[in-house]
Coordinates of C-alpha atoms in Angstrom, one line a residue:
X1 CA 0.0 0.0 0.0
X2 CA 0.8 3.3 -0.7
X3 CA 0.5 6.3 1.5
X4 CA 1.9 9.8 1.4
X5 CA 2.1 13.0 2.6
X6 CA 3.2 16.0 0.8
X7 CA 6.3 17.9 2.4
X8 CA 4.2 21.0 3.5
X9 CA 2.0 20.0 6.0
X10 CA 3.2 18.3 9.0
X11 CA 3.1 14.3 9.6
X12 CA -0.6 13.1 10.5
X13 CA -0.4 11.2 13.6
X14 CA -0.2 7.6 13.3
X15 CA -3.6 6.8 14.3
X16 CA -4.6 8.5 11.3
X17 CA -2.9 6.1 9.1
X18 CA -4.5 3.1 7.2
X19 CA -2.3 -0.2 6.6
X20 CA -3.9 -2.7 4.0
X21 CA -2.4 -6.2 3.9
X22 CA -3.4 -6.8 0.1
X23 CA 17.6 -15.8 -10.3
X24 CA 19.9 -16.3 -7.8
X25 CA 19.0 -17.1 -4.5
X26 CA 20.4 -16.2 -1.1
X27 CA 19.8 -18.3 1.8
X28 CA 16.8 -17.5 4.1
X29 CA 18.1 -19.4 6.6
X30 CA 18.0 -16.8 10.0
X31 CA 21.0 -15.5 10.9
X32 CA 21.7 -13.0 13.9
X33 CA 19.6 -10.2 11.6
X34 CA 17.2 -12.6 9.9
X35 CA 14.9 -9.8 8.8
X36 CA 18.1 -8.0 7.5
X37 CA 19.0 -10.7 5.7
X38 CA 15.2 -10.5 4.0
X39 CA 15.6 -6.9 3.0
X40 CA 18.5 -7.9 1.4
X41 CA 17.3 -10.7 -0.4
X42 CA 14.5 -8.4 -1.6
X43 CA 17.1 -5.8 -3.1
X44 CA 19.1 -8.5 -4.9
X45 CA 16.3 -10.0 -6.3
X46 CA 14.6 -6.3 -7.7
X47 CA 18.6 -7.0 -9.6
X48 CA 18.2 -9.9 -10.8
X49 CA 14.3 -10.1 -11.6
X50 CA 14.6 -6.5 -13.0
X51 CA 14.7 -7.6 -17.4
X52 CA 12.0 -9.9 -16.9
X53 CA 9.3 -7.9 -14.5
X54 CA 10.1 -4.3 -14.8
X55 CA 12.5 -2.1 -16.4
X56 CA 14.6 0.0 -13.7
X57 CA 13.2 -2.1 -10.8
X58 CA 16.1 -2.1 -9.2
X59 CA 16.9 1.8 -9.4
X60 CA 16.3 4.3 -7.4
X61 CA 15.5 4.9 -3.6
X62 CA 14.9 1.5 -1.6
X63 CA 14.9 3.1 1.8
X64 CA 13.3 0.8 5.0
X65 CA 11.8 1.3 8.2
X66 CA 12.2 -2.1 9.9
X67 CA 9.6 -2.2 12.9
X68 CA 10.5 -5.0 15.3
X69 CA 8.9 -5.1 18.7
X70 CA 10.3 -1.6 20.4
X71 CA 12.7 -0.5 18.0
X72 CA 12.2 0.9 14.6
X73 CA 15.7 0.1 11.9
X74 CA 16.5 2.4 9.5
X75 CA 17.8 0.6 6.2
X76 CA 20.0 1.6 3.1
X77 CA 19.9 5.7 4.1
X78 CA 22.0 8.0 2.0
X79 CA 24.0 10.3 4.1
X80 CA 22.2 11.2 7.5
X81 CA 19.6 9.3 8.6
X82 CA 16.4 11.6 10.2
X83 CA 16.5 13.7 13.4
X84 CA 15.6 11.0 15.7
X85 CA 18.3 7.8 15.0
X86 CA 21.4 7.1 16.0
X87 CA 23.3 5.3 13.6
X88 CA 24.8 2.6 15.0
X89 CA 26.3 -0.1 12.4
X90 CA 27.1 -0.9 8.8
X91 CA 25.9 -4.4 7.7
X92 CA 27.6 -6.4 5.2
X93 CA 25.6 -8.7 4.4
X94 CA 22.6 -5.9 3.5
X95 CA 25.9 -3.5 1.9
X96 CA 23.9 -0.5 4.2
X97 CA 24.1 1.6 6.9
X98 CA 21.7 0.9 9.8
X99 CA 20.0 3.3 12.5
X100 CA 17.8 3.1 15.1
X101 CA 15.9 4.6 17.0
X102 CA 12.9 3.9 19.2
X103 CA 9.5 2.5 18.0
X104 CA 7.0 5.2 16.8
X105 CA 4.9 2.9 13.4
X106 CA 2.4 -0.2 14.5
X107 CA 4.7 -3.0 13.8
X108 CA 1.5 -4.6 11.5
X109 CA 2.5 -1.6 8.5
X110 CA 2.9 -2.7 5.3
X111 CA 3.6 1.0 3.4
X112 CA 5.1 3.7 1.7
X113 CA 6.0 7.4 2.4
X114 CA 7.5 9.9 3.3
X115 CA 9.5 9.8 6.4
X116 CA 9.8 13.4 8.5
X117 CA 12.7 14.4 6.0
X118 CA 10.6 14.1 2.9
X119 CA 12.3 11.4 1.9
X120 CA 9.7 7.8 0.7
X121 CA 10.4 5.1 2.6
X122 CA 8.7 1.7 3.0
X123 CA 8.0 1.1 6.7
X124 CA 6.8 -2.6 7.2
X125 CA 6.5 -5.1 10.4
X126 CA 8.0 -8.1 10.6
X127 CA 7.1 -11.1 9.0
X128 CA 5.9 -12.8 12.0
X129 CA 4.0 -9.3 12.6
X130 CA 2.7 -8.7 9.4
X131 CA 1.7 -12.4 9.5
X132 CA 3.4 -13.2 6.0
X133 CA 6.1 -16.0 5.4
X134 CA 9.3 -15.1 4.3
X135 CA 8.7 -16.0 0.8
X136 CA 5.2 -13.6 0.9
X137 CA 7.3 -10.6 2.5
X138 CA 10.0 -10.3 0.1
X139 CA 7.8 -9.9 -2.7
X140 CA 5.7 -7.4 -0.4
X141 CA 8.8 -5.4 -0.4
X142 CA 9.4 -5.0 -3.9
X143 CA 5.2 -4.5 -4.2
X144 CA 6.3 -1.2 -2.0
X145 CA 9.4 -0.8 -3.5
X146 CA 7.6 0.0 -7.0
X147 CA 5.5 2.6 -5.1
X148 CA 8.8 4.4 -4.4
X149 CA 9.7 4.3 -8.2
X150 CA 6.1 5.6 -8.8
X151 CA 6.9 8.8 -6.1
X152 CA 9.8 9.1 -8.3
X153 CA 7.6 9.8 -11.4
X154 CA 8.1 13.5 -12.8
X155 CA 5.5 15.7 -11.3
X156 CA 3.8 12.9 -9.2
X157 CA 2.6 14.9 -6.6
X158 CA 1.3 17.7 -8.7
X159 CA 0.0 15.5 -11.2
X160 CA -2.1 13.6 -8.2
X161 CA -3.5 17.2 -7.3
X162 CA -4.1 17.7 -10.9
X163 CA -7.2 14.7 -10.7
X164 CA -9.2 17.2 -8.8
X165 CA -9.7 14.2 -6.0
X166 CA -8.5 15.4 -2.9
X167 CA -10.9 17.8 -1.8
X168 CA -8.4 19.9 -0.2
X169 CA -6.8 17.4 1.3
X170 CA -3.1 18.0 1.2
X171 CA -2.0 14.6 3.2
X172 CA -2.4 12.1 1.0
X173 CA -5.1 10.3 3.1
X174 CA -8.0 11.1 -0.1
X175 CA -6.2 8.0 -1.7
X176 CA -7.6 5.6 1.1
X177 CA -10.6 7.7 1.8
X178 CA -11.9 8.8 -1.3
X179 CA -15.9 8.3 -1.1
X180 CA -16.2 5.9 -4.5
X181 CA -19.5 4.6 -4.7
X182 CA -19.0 1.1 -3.6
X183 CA -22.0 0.0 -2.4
X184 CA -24.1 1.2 -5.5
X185 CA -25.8 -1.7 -6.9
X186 CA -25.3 -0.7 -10.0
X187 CA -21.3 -0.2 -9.7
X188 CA -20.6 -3.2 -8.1
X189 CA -22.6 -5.4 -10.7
X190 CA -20.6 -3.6 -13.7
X191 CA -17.8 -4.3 -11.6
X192 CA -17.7 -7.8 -11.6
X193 CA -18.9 -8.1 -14.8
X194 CA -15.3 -5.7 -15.7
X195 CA -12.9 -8.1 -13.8
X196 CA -15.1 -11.0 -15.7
X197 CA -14.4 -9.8 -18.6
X198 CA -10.7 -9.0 -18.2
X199 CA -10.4 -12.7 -16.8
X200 CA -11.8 -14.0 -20.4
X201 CA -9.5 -11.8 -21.9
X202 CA -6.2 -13.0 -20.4
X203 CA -7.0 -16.3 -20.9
X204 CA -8.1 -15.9 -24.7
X205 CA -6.2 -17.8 -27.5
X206 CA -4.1 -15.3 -29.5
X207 CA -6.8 -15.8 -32.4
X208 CA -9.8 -14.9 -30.2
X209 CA -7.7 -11.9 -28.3
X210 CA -9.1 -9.1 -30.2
X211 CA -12.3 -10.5 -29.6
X212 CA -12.4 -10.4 -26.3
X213 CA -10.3 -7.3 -25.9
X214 CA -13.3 -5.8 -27.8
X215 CA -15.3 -6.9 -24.7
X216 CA -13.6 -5.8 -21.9
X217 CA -13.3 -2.4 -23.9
X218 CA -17.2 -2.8 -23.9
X219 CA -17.4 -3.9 -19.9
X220 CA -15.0 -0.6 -19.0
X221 CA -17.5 1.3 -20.6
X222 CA -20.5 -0.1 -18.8
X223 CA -18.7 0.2 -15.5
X224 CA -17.7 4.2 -16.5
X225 CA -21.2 4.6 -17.0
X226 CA -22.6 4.3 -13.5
X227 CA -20.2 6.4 -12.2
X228 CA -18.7 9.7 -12.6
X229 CA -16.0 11.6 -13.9
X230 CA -14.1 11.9 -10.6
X231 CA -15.2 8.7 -9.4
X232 CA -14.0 7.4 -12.7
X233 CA -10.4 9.0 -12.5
X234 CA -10.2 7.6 -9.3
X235 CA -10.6 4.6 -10.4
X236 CA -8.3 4.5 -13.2
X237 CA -5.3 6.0 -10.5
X238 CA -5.9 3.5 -8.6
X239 CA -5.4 0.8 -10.8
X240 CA -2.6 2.4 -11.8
X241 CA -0.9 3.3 -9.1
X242 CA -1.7 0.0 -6.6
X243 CA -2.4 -2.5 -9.5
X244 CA 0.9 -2.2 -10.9
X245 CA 2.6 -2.7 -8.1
X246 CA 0.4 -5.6 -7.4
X247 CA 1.3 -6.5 -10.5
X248 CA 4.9 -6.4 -10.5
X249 CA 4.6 -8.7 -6.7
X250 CA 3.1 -11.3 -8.6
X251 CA 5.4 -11.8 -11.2
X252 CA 8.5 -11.1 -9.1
X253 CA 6.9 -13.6 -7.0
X254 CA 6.5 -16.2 -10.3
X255 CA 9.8 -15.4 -11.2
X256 CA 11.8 -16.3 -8.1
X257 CA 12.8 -19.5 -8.2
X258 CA 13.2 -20.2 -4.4
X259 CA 9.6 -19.2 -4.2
X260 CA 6.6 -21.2 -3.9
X261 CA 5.1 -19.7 -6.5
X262 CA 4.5 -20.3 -10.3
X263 CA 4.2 -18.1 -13.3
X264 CA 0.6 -20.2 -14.0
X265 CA 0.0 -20.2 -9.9
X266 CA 0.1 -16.9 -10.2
X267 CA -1.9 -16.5 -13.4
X268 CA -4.8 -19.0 -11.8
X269 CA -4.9 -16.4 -8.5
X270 CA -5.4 -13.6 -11.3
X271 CA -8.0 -15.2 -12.6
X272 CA -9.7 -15.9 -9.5
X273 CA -9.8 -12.9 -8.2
X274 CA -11.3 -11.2 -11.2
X275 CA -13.9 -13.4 -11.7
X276 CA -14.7 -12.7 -8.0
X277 CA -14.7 -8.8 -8.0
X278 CA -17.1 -7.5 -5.5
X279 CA -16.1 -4.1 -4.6
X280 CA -19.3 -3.9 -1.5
X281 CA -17.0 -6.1 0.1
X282 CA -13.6 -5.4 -0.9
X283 CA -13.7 -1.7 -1.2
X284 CA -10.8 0.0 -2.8
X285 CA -8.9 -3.0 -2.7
X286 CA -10.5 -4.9 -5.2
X287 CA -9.1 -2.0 -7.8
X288 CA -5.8 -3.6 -6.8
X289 CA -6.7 -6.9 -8.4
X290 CA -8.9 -5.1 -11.8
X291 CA -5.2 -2.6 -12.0
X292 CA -3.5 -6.2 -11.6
X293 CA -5.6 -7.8 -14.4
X294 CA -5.3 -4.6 -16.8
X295 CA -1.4 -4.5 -16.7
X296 CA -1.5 -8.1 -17.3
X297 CA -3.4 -7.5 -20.5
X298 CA -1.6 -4.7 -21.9
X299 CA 1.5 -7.4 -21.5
X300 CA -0.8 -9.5 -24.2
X301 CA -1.7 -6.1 -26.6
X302 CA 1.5 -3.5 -25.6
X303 CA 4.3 -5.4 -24.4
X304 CA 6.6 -2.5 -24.2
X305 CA 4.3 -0.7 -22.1
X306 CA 6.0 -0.5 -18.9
X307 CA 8.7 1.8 -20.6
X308 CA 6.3 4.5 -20.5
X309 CA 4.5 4.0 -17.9
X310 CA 5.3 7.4 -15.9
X311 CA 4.8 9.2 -19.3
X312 CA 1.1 10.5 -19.8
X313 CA -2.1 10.3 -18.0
X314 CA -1.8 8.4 -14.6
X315 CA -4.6 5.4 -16.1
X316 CA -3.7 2.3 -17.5
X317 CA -6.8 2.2 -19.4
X318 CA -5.1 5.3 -21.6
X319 CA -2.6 2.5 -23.1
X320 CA -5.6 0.8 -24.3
X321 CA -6.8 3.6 -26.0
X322 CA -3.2 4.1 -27.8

């Protein structure tokens, strides 16, 4: 999950905060740092995954907040850490500096943003906390890494303002809070019948693709047709935004070969899920899965859309249209 603040109003308190739990191989085997030694996997496979599951995937800012029990680790800083840590070690096995400082985040987080000094930081429990196995909360970690290559888009935050969405708000929390019409009747039916749709579409042969690309086309339109404008672009950012990055989890996690996981595992939980859409119950988290199924589609119709994903309107459904 992504969450954010921008850098001139002050931190809300953590109260106010909302955490959603939506190669080469090193060993997991725990060591005196075990949940060090899971960061680190994380950044060396966002290396070695990085041709086939996202270009530049391993670039950028991968900045943690570690929370375990009291204490809160600061991971992979440039220069100073925060007002607030001490910095304490340098660990080799990670290739980081480390700081610490005392616990201030529930140590159930699993998110991403901005950290007192502006800077986007994923701040996540442990794996016994966050009640994911060690295989689930690596790939979590890159699922919020790729949020911190999304805050890296040009413009990001004014072009999030630009959607007219936030109502004033200038914290980030209209993301989570927005008031989308999920209980309508009518919504949630063309709902289902969207992530339907998109389901029949990634399991189309190549001859009957266009086909059914013609009706998921025709199901998007229904769906935009219950709701409005803003409710629509809302919508569309976040299945951008959190699709993608649930996206990019699922096929790091189909691509790690000391995972569990399958590429056609992977594809069948896909396909579940959208044929089981039901955003009355799910809420906004259900646009994670429809983003999910979208991006997988355009892999079918655009392969080399990812290059340009920051480019343009923040939609997926856009690189339909092109």
């Amino acid at each position: 999950m992504y969450v954010m603040r921008y850098r001139s109003v002050d931190w809300l308190p953590v109260s106010c905060l909302l955490a959603l739990a939506s190669c080469a191989h090193q060993d997991l085997t725990p060591t005196h740092h075990p949940n060090r030694a899971l960061v680190a996997e994380a950044r060396s496979l966002a290396t070695s995954l990085e041709a086939g599951v996202w270009p530049g995937l391993a670039t950028g800012n991968f900045r943690v907040l570690l929370v375990d029990g009291d204490t809160e680790e600061l991971l992979c800083f440039a220069n100073e850490p925060p007002s607030g840590f001490l910095r304490n070690s340098y660990d080799e096995k990670l290739g980081c500096s480390v700081a610490t400082r005392s616990r201030v985040f529930d140590p159930t987080f699993l998110a991403t943003f901005p950290l007192d000094d502006g800077i986007s930081t994923i701040v996540i429990g442990t794996p016994e906390a966050t009640g994911k196995s060690n295989e689930e909360w690596v790939v979590t970690v890159l699922h919020e890494h790729f949020h911190q290559l999304q805050f890296a888009c040009p413009n990001y935050f004014q072009r999030t303002l630009d959607l007219g969405l936030s109502n004033g708000d200038q914290t980030g929390m209209w993301m989570l809070n927005y008031p989308f019409p999920y209980q309508d009747e009518d919504t949630a039916d063309a709902a289902r019948e969207l992530g339907v749709s998109l389901a029949e579409a990634l399991q189309a042969d190549d001859r009957d693709l266009a086909e059914s690309l013609a009706k998921f086309l025709t199901a998007r339109r229904s769906f935009a047709a219950t709701i409005g404008a803003a409710d629509l672009r809302y919508f569309d950012f976040q299945a951008w935004q959190e699709g993608t990055a649930r996206y990019v989890e699922r096929k790091a996690a189909a691509a790690w070969t000391a995972h569990s996981a399958t590429r056609s595992s992977e594809n069948d939980r896909l396909i579940s899920a959208l044929n089981a859409v039901d955003i009355r119950q799910d809420g906004r988290v259900a646009f994670y899965e429809l983003g999910a199924g979208e991006a997988a589609l355009l892999d079918r119709v655009n392969p080399a859309w990812a290059d340009g994903y920051c480019e343009g309107d923040l939609s997926l459904h856009s690189r339909f249209e092109r």
